[in-house]
Amino acid sequence: MKHNDGMDTAGQPQARAARWTTALVTLAMVAGVAGCGGSKEKKPGQSLASVNGEEITALQLNEELQRSGISAAQQEQASKQLLESLIDRQLLDSEAVKEKLDRDPKVVQAVERAKALILAQAYLQKHVGAVARPTRAEVEEYFRQNPGFFSNRKVLDMRELVISSSDMDAGLKGAMDAAKSLDEVAAYLDAHKLKFARTQVSRSTSDLPPELSAKLLAMNKGQLFIIKEGERSLLISIADVKDAPVALEAAAGQIEQFLMNKKSKAASDAEVARLRATAKIEYLNKAPADGAPAPAAAAAAGASTPSAANERGAAALR
């Protein structure tokens, strides 16, 4: 049997401390910059707590609530937890400054990078602004143009053997060619004392890139193929393919969000292209490799990039 090779495809003090550990360095730097000069400026807003003389205000808490996206019904309880988190953060900030972590070159570089990303995002929000919501006609058109994501959506049930890529040699490939089922390949692996694990997965055509979906749907049930993922390889066979259509009304919200993200990215890219056209840009020492893509506006703006699911289509519908 032939195979296709190379298809690439919050709580107790300890818990609170763990939550803030990864954010310590950047937060410490921000605190250090704010505290330079030895003078303490009164923070705006009603004081809610004082940590070794440093105030935590209602303004700070409201900012945390807004960023968390917590519903109005849950804000009272969440406010208590977030206030405790702000206290934890202030404690860690102060200790970091005492240890002069705000002067660490790596920390300084990380803060400068964060500052640049925030400023780039603020510029795009000011000059590009909110894009117009897609019309109903645009949503319906996208739905019609992508039947694999919606009306003709399929779900593929697959069986996998997970092995080390280093074990993928000519003998194993030959065994796969001759095998009539994944069980026969498993028997070969057992006989040759090769370690493997069995898994079962289901993937829909809305989860996968269209070109990969087309290849998988063209295969016969039981046909074996290989996907390499770095140090591991997956030996896969398709056990079943089922129809799983999604109606327009169920998909409309995701399609609308995808189209808004697409419009926003296009507007951001256009603004960056305008700025590049009027700027004097010099590549020093070594120019970018031939054919290297120009930086995208969304990359400059950090979190504004559409998700990988949106790049595949109107999100991954399950």
Coordinates of C-alpha atoms in Angstrom, one line a residue:
M1 CA 0.0 0.0 0.0
K2 CA 1.4 3.4 -1.0
H3 CA 1.9 6.3 1.3
N4 CA 2.4 10.0 0.8
D5 CA 5.6 11.2 2.5
G6 CA 6.6 14.6 3.7
M7 CA 3.2 16.3 4.2
D8 CA 4.0 19.2 6.4
T9 CA 1.6 20.5 7.7
A10 CA -6.5 32.6 40.5
G11 CA -5.9 31.4 44.8
Q12 CA -3.2 30.8 47.4
P13 CA -0.1 33.0 47.7
Q14 CA 2.0 30.4 46.0
A15 CA -0.3 30.2 43.0
R16 CA -0.4 34.0 42.7
A17 CA 3.3 34.2 42.8
A18 CA 3.5 31.6 40.0
R19 CA 1.1 33.6 37.9
W20 CA 3.3 36.7 38.1
T21 CA 6.7 35.1 37.7
T22 CA 6.8 35.1 33.9
A23 CA 5.7 38.8 33.9
L24 CA 8.2 39.9 36.6
V25 CA 11.0 41.2 34.5
T26 CA 9.0 43.5 32.3
L27 CA 6.8 44.7 35.1
A28 CA 9.9 45.4 37.2
M29 CA 11.4 47.5 34.5
V30 CA 8.2 49.6 34.1
A31 CA 8.2 50.2 37.9
G32 CA 11.9 51.1 37.8
V33 CA 11.4 53.6 35.0
A34 CA 8.5 55.2 36.9
G35 CA 10.4 55.3 40.1
C36 CA 13.6 56.9 38.7
G37 CA 14.7 60.1 40.5
G38 CA 13.7 59.0 44.0
S39 CA 10.5 61.0 44.1
K40 CA 7.0 59.4 44.4
E41 CA 4.3 60.9 42.4
K42 CA 0.7 60.4 43.6
K43 CA -1.2 58.2 41.3
P44 CA -4.5 59.4 39.9
G45 CA -7.6 57.8 41.2
Q46 CA -9.1 56.7 44.6
S47 CA -6.6 54.6 46.6
L48 CA -7.7 51.1 47.3
A49 CA -4.5 49.7 48.9
S50 CA -1.0 50.7 49.9
V51 CA 1.9 48.3 49.5
N52 CA 5.0 49.5 51.4
G53 CA 3.8 53.1 50.8
E54 CA 3.0 52.5 47.1
E55 CA -0.7 53.2 46.3
I56 CA -2.9 51.0 44.2
T57 CA -5.9 53.0 42.8
A58 CA -9.3 52.4 41.5
L59 CA -8.1 53.7 38.1
Q60 CA -5.6 50.8 38.0
L61 CA -8.2 48.3 39.0
N62 CA -10.7 49.5 36.3
E63 CA -8.0 49.2 33.7
E64 CA -7.4 45.6 34.7
L65 CA -11.1 44.9 34.6
Q66 CA -11.4 46.4 31.1
R67 CA -8.5 44.3 29.8
S68 CA -9.9 41.1 31.3
G69 CA -13.2 41.3 29.4
I70 CA -15.1 40.1 32.4
S71 CA -18.9 40.5 32.2
A72 CA -20.6 43.0 34.4
A73 CA -22.2 40.3 36.5
Q74 CA -18.9 38.9 37.5
Q75 CA -17.0 42.1 38.1
E76 CA -17.6 42.4 41.8
Q77 CA -16.0 39.0 42.6
A78 CA -13.3 39.6 39.9
S79 CA -12.4 43.0 41.4
K80 CA -11.4 41.3 44.6
Q81 CA -9.1 38.8 42.9
L82 CA -7.7 41.5 40.6
L83 CA -6.9 43.8 43.5
E84 CA -4.9 40.9 45.1
S85 CA -3.1 40.4 41.9
L86 CA -2.2 44.1 41.7
I87 CA -0.8 43.8 45.3
D88 CA 1.3 40.8 44.2
R89 CA 2.5 42.7 41.2
Q90 CA 3.5 45.7 43.2
L91 CA 5.4 43.5 45.7
L92 CA 7.3 41.8 42.8
D93 CA 8.0 45.1 41.1
S94 CA 9.5 46.6 44.2
E95 CA 11.7 43.7 44.9
A96 CA 12.9 43.6 41.3
V97 CA 13.9 47.3 41.5
K98 CA 15.7 46.6 44.7
E99 CA 17.7 43.9 42.9
K100 CA 18.4 46.4 40.1
L101 CA 16.7 44.1 37.5
D102 CA 15.5 47.3 35.8
R103 CA 19.1 47.9 34.7
D104 CA 19.6 44.5 33.1
P105 CA 20.4 45.0 29.4
K106 CA 18.0 42.2 28.4
V107 CA 15.2 43.8 30.5
V108 CA 15.9 47.2 29.0
Q109 CA 15.7 45.8 25.5
A110 CA 12.5 43.9 26.3
V111 CA 10.8 47.1 27.6
E112 CA 11.9 49.1 24.6
R113 CA 10.5 46.5 22.3
A114 CA 7.2 46.5 24.2
K115 CA 7.1 50.3 24.1
A116 CA 7.7 50.3 20.4
L117 CA 4.9 47.8 19.8
I118 CA 2.4 49.7 21.9
L119 CA 3.2 53.0 20.1
A120 CA 2.9 51.3 16.7
Q121 CA -0.5 49.9 17.7
A122 CA -1.6 53.3 19.0
Y123 CA -0.6 55.0 15.8
L124 CA -2.5 52.5 13.7
Q125 CA -5.6 52.7 15.9
K126 CA -5.5 56.5 15.5
H127 CA -4.8 56.7 11.8
V128 CA -6.6 53.6 10.5
G129 CA -9.4 53.4 13.0
A130 CA -12.2 51.0 13.0
V131 CA -13.1 49.5 9.7
A132 CA -16.7 49.2 8.4
R133 CA -18.5 46.1 9.4
P134 CA -19.0 43.7 6.6
T135 CA -22.4 43.8 4.9
R136 CA -24.8 40.8 4.9
A137 CA -24.0 40.4 1.2
E138 CA -20.3 40.2 1.9
V139 CA -20.9 37.5 4.6
E140 CA -23.1 35.5 2.2
E141 CA -20.5 35.8 -0.6
Y142 CA -17.7 34.5 1.6
F143 CA -20.0 31.6 2.7
R144 CA -20.7 30.7 -0.9
Q145 CA -17.1 30.9 -2.0
N146 CA -15.8 28.6 0.8
P147 CA -18.0 25.5 0.8
G148 CA -15.2 23.4 2.3
F149 CA -15.5 25.5 5.5
F150 CA -19.3 25.5 5.6
S151 CA -21.9 23.8 3.4
N152 CA -19.6 21.0 2.3
R153 CA -17.6 20.7 5.5
K154 CA -16.3 17.2 6.3
V155 CA -15.0 15.6 9.4
L156 CA -12.1 13.1 9.0
D157 CA -11.6 10.5 11.7
M158 CA -8.0 9.4 11.7
R159 CA -5.9 6.8 13.5
E160 CA -2.3 7.5 14.2
L161 CA 0.9 5.8 15.2
V162 CA 3.4 8.3 16.7
I163 CA 7.0 7.3 16.4
S164 CA 10.4 9.0 16.6
S165 CA 11.5 10.5 13.3
S166 CA 14.8 8.8 13.7
D167 CA 13.1 5.4 13.3
M168 CA 11.6 6.4 9.9
D169 CA 14.0 4.4 7.8
A170 CA 13.8 2.4 4.5
G171 CA 12.6 -0.7 6.3
L172 CA 9.6 1.0 7.9
K173 CA 8.7 2.8 4.7
G174 CA 8.8 -0.6 3.0
A175 CA 6.5 -2.1 5.6
M176 CA 4.1 0.7 5.2
D177 CA 4.1 0.2 1.4
A178 CA 3.2 -3.5 1.9
A179 CA 0.8 -3.0 4.8
K180 CA -3.0 -3.2 4.3
S181 CA -3.8 -1.6 7.7
L182 CA -2.2 0.5 10.4
D183 CA -2.3 -2.6 12.6
E184 CA 0.1 -4.3 10.3
V185 CA 2.5 -1.4 10.7
A186 CA 2.1 -1.6 14.5
A187 CA 3.0 -5.3 14.3
Y188 CA 6.2 -4.4 12.4
L189 CA 7.1 -1.8 15.0
D190 CA 6.5 -4.3 17.8
A191 CA 8.6 -6.9 16.0
H192 CA 11.5 -4.5 15.6
K193 CA 11.1 -3.2 19.1
L194 CA 10.4 0.4 17.9
K195 CA 8.6 2.5 20.4
F196 CA 5.3 4.0 19.3
A197 CA 2.0 5.4 20.7
R198 CA -1.5 5.1 19.2
T199 CA -3.8 8.1 19.0
Q200 CA -7.2 8.9 17.5
V201 CA -8.0 12.4 16.2
S202 CA -10.8 14.1 14.2
R203 CA -10.1 17.0 12.0
S204 CA -12.6 19.1 10.0
T205 CA -12.0 20.7 6.6
S206 CA -12.4 24.0 8.4
D207 CA -9.5 23.2 10.7
L208 CA -7.1 22.5 7.8
P209 CA -5.5 24.4 5.0
P210 CA -7.6 23.9 1.9
E211 CA -4.7 22.2 0.0
L212 CA -4.2 19.7 2.7
S213 CA -8.0 19.0 3.0
A214 CA -8.1 18.3 -0.7
K215 CA -5.2 15.8 -0.5
L216 CA -6.8 14.0 2.5
L217 CA -10.3 13.8 0.9
A218 CA -8.7 12.4 -2.3
M219 CA -7.3 9.4 -0.3
N220 CA -9.0 6.1 0.1
K221 CA -10.1 5.0 3.6
G222 CA -7.3 3.0 5.2
Q223 CA -4.6 4.5 3.0
L224 CA -1.4 5.3 5.0
F225 CA 0.5 8.6 4.9
I226 CA 3.2 10.3 6.9
I227 CA 3.3 13.7 8.6
K228 CA 6.7 14.8 10.0
E229 CA 6.7 17.1 13.0
G230 CA 10.3 17.6 13.9
E231 CA 11.5 14.9 16.2
R232 CA 8.4 12.8 15.8
S233 CA 6.5 11.4 12.8
L234 CA 2.9 10.5 12.5
L235 CA 1.8 7.4 10.6
I236 CA -1.8 8.1 9.8
S237 CA -4.7 6.3 8.1
I238 CA -8.2 7.8 7.5
A239 CA -10.8 5.7 9.2
D240 CA -13.9 7.6 8.2
V241 CA -15.1 10.8 6.5
K242 CA -18.4 12.2 7.6
D243 CA -20.5 15.2 6.3
A244 CA -20.7 18.0 8.9
P245 CA -22.2 21.0 7.2
V246 CA -22.5 24.4 8.9
A247 CA -25.4 26.7 8.1
L248 CA -25.0 30.3 7.2
E249 CA -26.7 31.6 10.3
A250 CA -24.3 29.5 12.5
A251 CA -21.3 30.8 10.7
A252 CA -22.2 34.4 10.1
G253 CA -20.7 35.8 13.3
Q254 CA -17.3 34.2 12.6
I255 CA -17.3 35.1 9.0
E256 CA -18.1 38.8 9.9
Q257 CA -15.2 38.8 12.4
F258 CA -12.8 37.3 9.9
L259 CA -13.7 39.8 7.2
M260 CA -13.3 42.7 9.7
N261 CA -9.8 41.4 10.6
K262 CA -9.0 41.1 7.0
K263 CA -10.1 44.7 6.2
S264 CA -8.2 46.0 9.3
K265 CA -5.0 44.2 8.2
A266 CA -5.3 45.6 4.7
A267 CA -5.8 49.1 6.0
S268 CA -2.8 48.8 8.3
D269 CA -0.7 47.3 5.6
A270 CA -1.6 50.2 3.3
E271 CA -0.7 52.8 5.9
V272 CA 2.7 51.1 6.5
A273 CA 3.3 51.0 2.7
R274 CA 2.5 54.7 2.6
L275 CA 5.0 55.5 5.3
R276 CA 7.7 53.3 3.7
A277 CA 7.2 55.1 0.4
T278 CA 7.9 58.5 1.9
A279 CA 10.7 57.4 4.3
K280 CA 14.4 57.2 3.7
I281 CA 15.3 53.6 4.6
E282 CA 18.9 52.4 4.4
Y283 CA 20.0 48.9 5.1
L284 CA 23.3 49.0 6.9
N285 CA 26.0 46.3 6.8
K286 CA 23.8 43.6 5.3
A287 CA 20.7 43.9 3.3
P288 CA 17.8 41.5 3.7
A289 CA 18.0 38.3 1.6
D290 CA 16.6 38.6 -1.9
G291 CA 12.9 37.9 -1.9
A292 CA 12.4 38.4 1.8
P293 CA 9.0 39.9 2.5
A294 CA 8.6 43.5 3.7
P295 CA 7.5 43.8 7.3
A296 CA 3.7 43.7 7.6
A297 CA 1.7 46.4 9.4
A298 CA 0.1 43.7 11.6
A299 CA 3.5 42.5 12.7
A300 CA 4.5 46.0 13.8
A301 CA 1.2 46.3 15.7
G302 CA 1.7 43.0 17.6
A303 CA -1.6 41.6 18.8
S304 CA -3.6 43.0 15.9
T305 CA -2.6 40.1 13.6
P306 CA -5.5 37.8 12.7
S307 CA -5.3 34.3 14.3
A308 CA -4.0 31.3 12.4
A309 CA -7.6 30.0 12.2
N310 CA -8.7 33.2 10.5
E311 CA -5.9 32.9 8.0
R312 CA -7.4 29.4 7.1
G313 CA -10.9 30.8 6.9
A314 CA -13.6 32.1 9.1
A315 CA -12.2 30.4 12.3
A316 CA -12.1 26.7 13.0
L317 CA -15.7 25.5 13.3
R318 CA -16.2 22.3 15.2

